[in-house]
Short mmCIF file of C-alpha atoms in Angstrom, two decimals:
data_model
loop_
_atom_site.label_atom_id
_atom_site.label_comp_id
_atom_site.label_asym_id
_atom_site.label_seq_id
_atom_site.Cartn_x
_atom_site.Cartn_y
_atom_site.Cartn_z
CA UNK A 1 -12.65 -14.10 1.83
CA UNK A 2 -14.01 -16.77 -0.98
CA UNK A 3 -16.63 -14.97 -3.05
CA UNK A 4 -20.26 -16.70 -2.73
CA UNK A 5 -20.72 -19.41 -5.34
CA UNK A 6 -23.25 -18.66 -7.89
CA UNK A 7 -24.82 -19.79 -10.84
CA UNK A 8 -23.23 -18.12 -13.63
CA UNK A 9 -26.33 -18.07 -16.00
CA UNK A 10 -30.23 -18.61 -15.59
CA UNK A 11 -32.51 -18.70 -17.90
CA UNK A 12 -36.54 -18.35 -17.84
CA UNK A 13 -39.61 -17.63 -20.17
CA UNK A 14 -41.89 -15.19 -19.13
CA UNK A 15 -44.55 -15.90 -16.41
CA UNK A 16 -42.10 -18.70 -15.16
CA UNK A 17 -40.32 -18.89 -12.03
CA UNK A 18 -36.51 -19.19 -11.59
CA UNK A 19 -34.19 -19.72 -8.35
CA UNK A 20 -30.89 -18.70 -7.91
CA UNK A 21 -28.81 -20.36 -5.63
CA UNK A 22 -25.93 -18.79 -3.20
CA UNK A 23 -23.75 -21.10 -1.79
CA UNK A 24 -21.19 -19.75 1.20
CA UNK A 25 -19.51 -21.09 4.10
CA UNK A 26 -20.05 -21.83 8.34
CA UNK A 27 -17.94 -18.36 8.13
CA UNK A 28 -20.85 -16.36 6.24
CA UNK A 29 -24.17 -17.47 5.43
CA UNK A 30 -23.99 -20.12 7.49
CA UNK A 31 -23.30 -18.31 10.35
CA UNK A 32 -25.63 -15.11 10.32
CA UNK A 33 -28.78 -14.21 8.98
CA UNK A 34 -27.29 -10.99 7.07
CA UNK A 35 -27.80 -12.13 3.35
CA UNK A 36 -29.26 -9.60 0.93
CA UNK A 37 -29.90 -9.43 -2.71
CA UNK A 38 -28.84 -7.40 -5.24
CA UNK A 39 -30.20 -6.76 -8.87
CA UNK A 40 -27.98 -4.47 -11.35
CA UNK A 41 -28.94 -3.61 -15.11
CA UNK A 42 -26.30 -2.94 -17.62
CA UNK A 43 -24.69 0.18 -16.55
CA UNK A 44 -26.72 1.25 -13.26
CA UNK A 45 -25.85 0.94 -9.62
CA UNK A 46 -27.16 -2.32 -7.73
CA UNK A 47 -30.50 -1.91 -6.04
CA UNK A 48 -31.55 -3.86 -2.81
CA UNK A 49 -34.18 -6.74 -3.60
CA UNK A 50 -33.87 -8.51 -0.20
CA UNK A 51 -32.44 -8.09 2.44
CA UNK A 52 -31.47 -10.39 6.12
CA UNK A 53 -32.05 -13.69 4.09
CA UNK A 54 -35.90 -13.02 2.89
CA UNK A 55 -36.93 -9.51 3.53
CA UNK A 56 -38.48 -7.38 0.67
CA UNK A 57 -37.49 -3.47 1.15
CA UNK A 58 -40.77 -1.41 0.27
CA UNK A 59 -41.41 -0.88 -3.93
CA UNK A 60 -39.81 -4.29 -4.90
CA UNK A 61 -42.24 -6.85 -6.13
CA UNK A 62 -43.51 -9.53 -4.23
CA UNK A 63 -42.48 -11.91 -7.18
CA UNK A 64 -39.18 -11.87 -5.75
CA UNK A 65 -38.82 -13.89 -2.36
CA UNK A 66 -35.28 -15.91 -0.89
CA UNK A 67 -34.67 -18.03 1.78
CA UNK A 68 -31.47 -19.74 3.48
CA UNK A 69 -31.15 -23.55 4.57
CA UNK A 70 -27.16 -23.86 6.10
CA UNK A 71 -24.89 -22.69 4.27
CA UNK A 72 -26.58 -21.75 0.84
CA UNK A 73 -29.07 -18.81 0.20
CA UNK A 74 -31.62 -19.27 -2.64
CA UNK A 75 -33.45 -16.32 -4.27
CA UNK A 76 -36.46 -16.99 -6.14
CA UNK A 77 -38.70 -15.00 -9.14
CA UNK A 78 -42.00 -15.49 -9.83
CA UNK A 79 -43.50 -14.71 -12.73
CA UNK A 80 -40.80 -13.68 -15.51
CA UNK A 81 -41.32 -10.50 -16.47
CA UNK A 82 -38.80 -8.63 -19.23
CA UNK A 83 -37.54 -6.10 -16.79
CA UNK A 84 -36.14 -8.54 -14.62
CA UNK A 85 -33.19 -9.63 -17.19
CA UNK A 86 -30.37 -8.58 -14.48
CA UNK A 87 -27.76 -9.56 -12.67
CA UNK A 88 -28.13 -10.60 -9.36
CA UNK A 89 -25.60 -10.83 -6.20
CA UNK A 90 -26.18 -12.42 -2.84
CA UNK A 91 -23.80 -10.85 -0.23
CA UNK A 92 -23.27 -11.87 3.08
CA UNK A 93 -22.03 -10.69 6.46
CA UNK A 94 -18.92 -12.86 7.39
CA UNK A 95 -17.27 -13.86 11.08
CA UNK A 96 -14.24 -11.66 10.29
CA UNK A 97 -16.61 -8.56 10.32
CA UNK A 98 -16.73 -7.94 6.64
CA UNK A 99 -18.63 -8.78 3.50
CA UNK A 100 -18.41 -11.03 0.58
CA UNK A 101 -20.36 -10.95 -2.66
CA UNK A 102 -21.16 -13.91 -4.78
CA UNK A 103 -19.63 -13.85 -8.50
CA UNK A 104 -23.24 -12.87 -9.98
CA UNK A 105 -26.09 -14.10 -12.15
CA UNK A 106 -26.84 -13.27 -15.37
CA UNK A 107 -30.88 -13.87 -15.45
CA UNK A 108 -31.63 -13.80 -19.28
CA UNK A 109 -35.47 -13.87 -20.15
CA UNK A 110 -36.30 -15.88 -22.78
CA UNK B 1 -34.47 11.96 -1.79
CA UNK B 2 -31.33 9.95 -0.65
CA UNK B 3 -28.69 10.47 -2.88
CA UNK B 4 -24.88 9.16 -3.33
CA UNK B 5 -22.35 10.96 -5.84
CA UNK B 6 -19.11 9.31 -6.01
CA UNK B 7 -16.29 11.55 -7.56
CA UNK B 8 -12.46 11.41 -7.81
CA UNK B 9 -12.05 8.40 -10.33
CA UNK B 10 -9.23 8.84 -13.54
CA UNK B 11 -6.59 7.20 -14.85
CA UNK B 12 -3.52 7.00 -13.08
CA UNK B 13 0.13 4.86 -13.21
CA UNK B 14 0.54 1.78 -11.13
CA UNK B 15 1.86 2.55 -7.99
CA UNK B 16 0.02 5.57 -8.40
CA UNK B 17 -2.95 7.22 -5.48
CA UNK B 18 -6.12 8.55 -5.84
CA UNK B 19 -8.38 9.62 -3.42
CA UNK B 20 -12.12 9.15 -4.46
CA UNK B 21 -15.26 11.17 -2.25
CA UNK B 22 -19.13 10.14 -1.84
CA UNK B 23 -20.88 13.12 -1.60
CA UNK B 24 -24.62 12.48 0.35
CA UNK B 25 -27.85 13.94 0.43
CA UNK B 26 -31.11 13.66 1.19
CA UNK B 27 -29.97 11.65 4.77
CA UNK B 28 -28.59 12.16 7.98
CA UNK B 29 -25.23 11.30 6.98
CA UNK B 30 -23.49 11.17 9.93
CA UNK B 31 -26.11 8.20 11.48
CA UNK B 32 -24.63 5.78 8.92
CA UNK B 33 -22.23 3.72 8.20
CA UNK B 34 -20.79 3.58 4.94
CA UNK B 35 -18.79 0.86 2.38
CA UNK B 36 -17.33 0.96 -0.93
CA UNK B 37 -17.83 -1.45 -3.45
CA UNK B 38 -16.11 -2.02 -6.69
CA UNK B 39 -16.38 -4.13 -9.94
CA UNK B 40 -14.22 -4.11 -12.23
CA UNK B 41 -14.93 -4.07 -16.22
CA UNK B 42 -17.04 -7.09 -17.00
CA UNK B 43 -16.82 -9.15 -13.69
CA UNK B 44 -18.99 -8.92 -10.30
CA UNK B 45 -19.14 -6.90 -7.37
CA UNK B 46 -16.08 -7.20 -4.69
CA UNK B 47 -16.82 -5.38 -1.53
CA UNK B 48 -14.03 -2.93 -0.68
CA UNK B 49 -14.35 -1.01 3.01
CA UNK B 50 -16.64 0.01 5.21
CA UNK B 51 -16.31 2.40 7.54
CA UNK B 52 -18.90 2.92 10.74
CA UNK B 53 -20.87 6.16 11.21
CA UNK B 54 -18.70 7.59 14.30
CA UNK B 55 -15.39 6.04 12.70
CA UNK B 56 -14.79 3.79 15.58
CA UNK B 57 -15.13 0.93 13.31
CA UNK B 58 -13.45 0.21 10.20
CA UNK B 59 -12.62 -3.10 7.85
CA UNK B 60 -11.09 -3.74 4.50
CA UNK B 61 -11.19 -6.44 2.43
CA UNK B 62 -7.60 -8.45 2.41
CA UNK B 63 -7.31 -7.35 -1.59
CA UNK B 64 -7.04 -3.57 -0.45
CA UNK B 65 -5.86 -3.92 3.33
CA UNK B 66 -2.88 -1.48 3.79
CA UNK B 67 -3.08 0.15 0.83
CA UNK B 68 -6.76 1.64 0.53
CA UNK B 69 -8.05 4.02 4.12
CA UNK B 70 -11.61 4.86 4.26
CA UNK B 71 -12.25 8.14 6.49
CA UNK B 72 -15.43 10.84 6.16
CA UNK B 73 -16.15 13.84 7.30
CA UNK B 74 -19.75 14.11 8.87
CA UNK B 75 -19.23 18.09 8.39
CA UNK B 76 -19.11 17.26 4.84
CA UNK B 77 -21.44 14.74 4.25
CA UNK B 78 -18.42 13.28 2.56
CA UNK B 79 -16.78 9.60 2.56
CA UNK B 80 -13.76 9.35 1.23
CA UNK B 81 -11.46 6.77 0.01
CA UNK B 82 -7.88 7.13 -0.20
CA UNK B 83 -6.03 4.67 -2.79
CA UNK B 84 -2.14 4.14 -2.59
CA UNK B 85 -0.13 1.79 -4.43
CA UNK B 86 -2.37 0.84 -6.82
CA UNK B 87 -2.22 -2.00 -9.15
CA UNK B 88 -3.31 -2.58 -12.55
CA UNK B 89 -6.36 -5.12 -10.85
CA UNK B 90 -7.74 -2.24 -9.11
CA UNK B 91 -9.12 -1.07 -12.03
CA UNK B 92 -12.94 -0.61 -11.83
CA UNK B 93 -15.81 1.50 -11.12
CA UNK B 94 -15.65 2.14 -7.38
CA UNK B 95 -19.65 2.54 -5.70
CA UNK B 96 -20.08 4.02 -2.40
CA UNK B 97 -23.62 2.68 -0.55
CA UNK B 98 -25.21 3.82 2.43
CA UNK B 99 -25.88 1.39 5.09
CA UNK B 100 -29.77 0.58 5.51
CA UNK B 101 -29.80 0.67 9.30
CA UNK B 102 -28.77 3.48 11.92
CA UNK B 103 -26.32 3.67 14.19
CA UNK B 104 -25.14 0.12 13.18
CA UNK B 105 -21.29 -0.32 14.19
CA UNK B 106 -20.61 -3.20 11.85
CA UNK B 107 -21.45 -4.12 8.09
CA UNK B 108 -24.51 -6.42 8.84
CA UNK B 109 -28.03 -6.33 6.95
CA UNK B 110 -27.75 -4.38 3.89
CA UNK B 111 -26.63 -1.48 1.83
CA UNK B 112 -29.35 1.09 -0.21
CA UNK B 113 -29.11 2.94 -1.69
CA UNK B 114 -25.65 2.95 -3.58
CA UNK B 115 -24.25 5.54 -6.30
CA UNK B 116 -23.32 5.42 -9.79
CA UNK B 117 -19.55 5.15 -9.14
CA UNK B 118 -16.57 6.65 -10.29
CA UNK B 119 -14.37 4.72 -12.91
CA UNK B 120 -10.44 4.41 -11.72
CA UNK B 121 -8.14 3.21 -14.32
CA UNK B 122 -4.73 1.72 -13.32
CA UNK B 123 -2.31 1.77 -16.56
CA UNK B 124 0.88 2.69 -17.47
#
């Protein structure tokens, strides 16, 4: 159960775009399409930004869109705004019926 | 609304237990499954258990495996978390989440909404 392998930092201005990239395994992403997003602020609970590798759960921006090509998951932000400083997690369904989390982003904007 | 309180958390000696609850609201609690997820002080989120919404399924991550049980009680609107033999790396705040899809058996899609979590400290 290797954790995802994220970026550790990324860095934007505002009104620029950013991608994050998730990189798993055959025995995770690369084997389902059960990846979902995750964006926490200092202190709060994670909230859902994505979910099954590009899905957008009602009330989250349409700035923020994801895809997966093999084994590696990519979330991307359009159009920096403050409020998105965050950290973000990809998570994925594995083959052994469980879940893994990637070590996190810290999105700082500029 | 949906809600998720998590409760339980303190500080406690290694080898130590603690059993931690997830009270819900605002759902039909015993449709979903369930999963806790922790993360320690300053580091990233490590998924813990999850535990299916009829309790026929269950899985734990290896870190916790025969130490940690997950259970619930639907009466309740309660999941629970029972922590044995805990070590000084289970230290964190532990978040229960509510499985996005009904009647799911297994951890797929995704989890919302989650709770605030309870902190558990493991110290001597």
């Amino acid at each position: 159960q290797s954790a995802l392998t994220q970026p550790a930092s990324v860095s934007g201005s505002p009104g620029q775009s950013i991608t994050i990239s998730c990189t798993g395994t055959i025995s995770d992403i690369g084997s389902y399409n059960f990846v979902s997003w995750y964006q926490q602020h200092p202190g709060k609970a994670p909230k859902l930004m994505i979910y099954d590798v590009s899905n957008r759960p009602s009330g989250v921006s349409n700035r923020f869109s994801a895809s997966k090509s093999g084994n590696t998951a990519s979330l991307t932000i359009s159009g920096l705004q403050p409020e998105d400083e965050a950290d973000y997690y990809c998570n994925s369904y594995t083959t052994s019926s469980t879940l893994v989390f990637g070590g996190g982003t810290k999105l700082t904007v500029l | 609304q949906v809600q998720l309180v998590e409760s339980g958390g303190g500080v406690v000696q290694p080898g130590g237990s603690l059993r931690l609850s997830c009270t819900a609201s605002g759902f039909t609690f015993s449709s979903y499954g369930m999963q806790w997820v922790r993360q320690a002080p300053g580091k990233g989120l490590e998924w813990v258990a999850f535990l299916s919404y009829d309790v026929s399924k269950k899985f734990y991550a290896d870190s916790v495996k025969g130490r940690f049980t997950v259970s619930r009680d639907n009466s309740k609107n309660t999941l629970y978390l029972q922590m044995n033999s805990l070590r000084p790396d289970d230290t964190a705040v532990y978040h229960c989440a509510k499985l996005r899809d009904q009647w799911d058996l297994l951890p797929r899609s995704c989890f919302d909404p989650w709770g605030q979590g309870t902190l558990v400290i493991v110290s001597s």
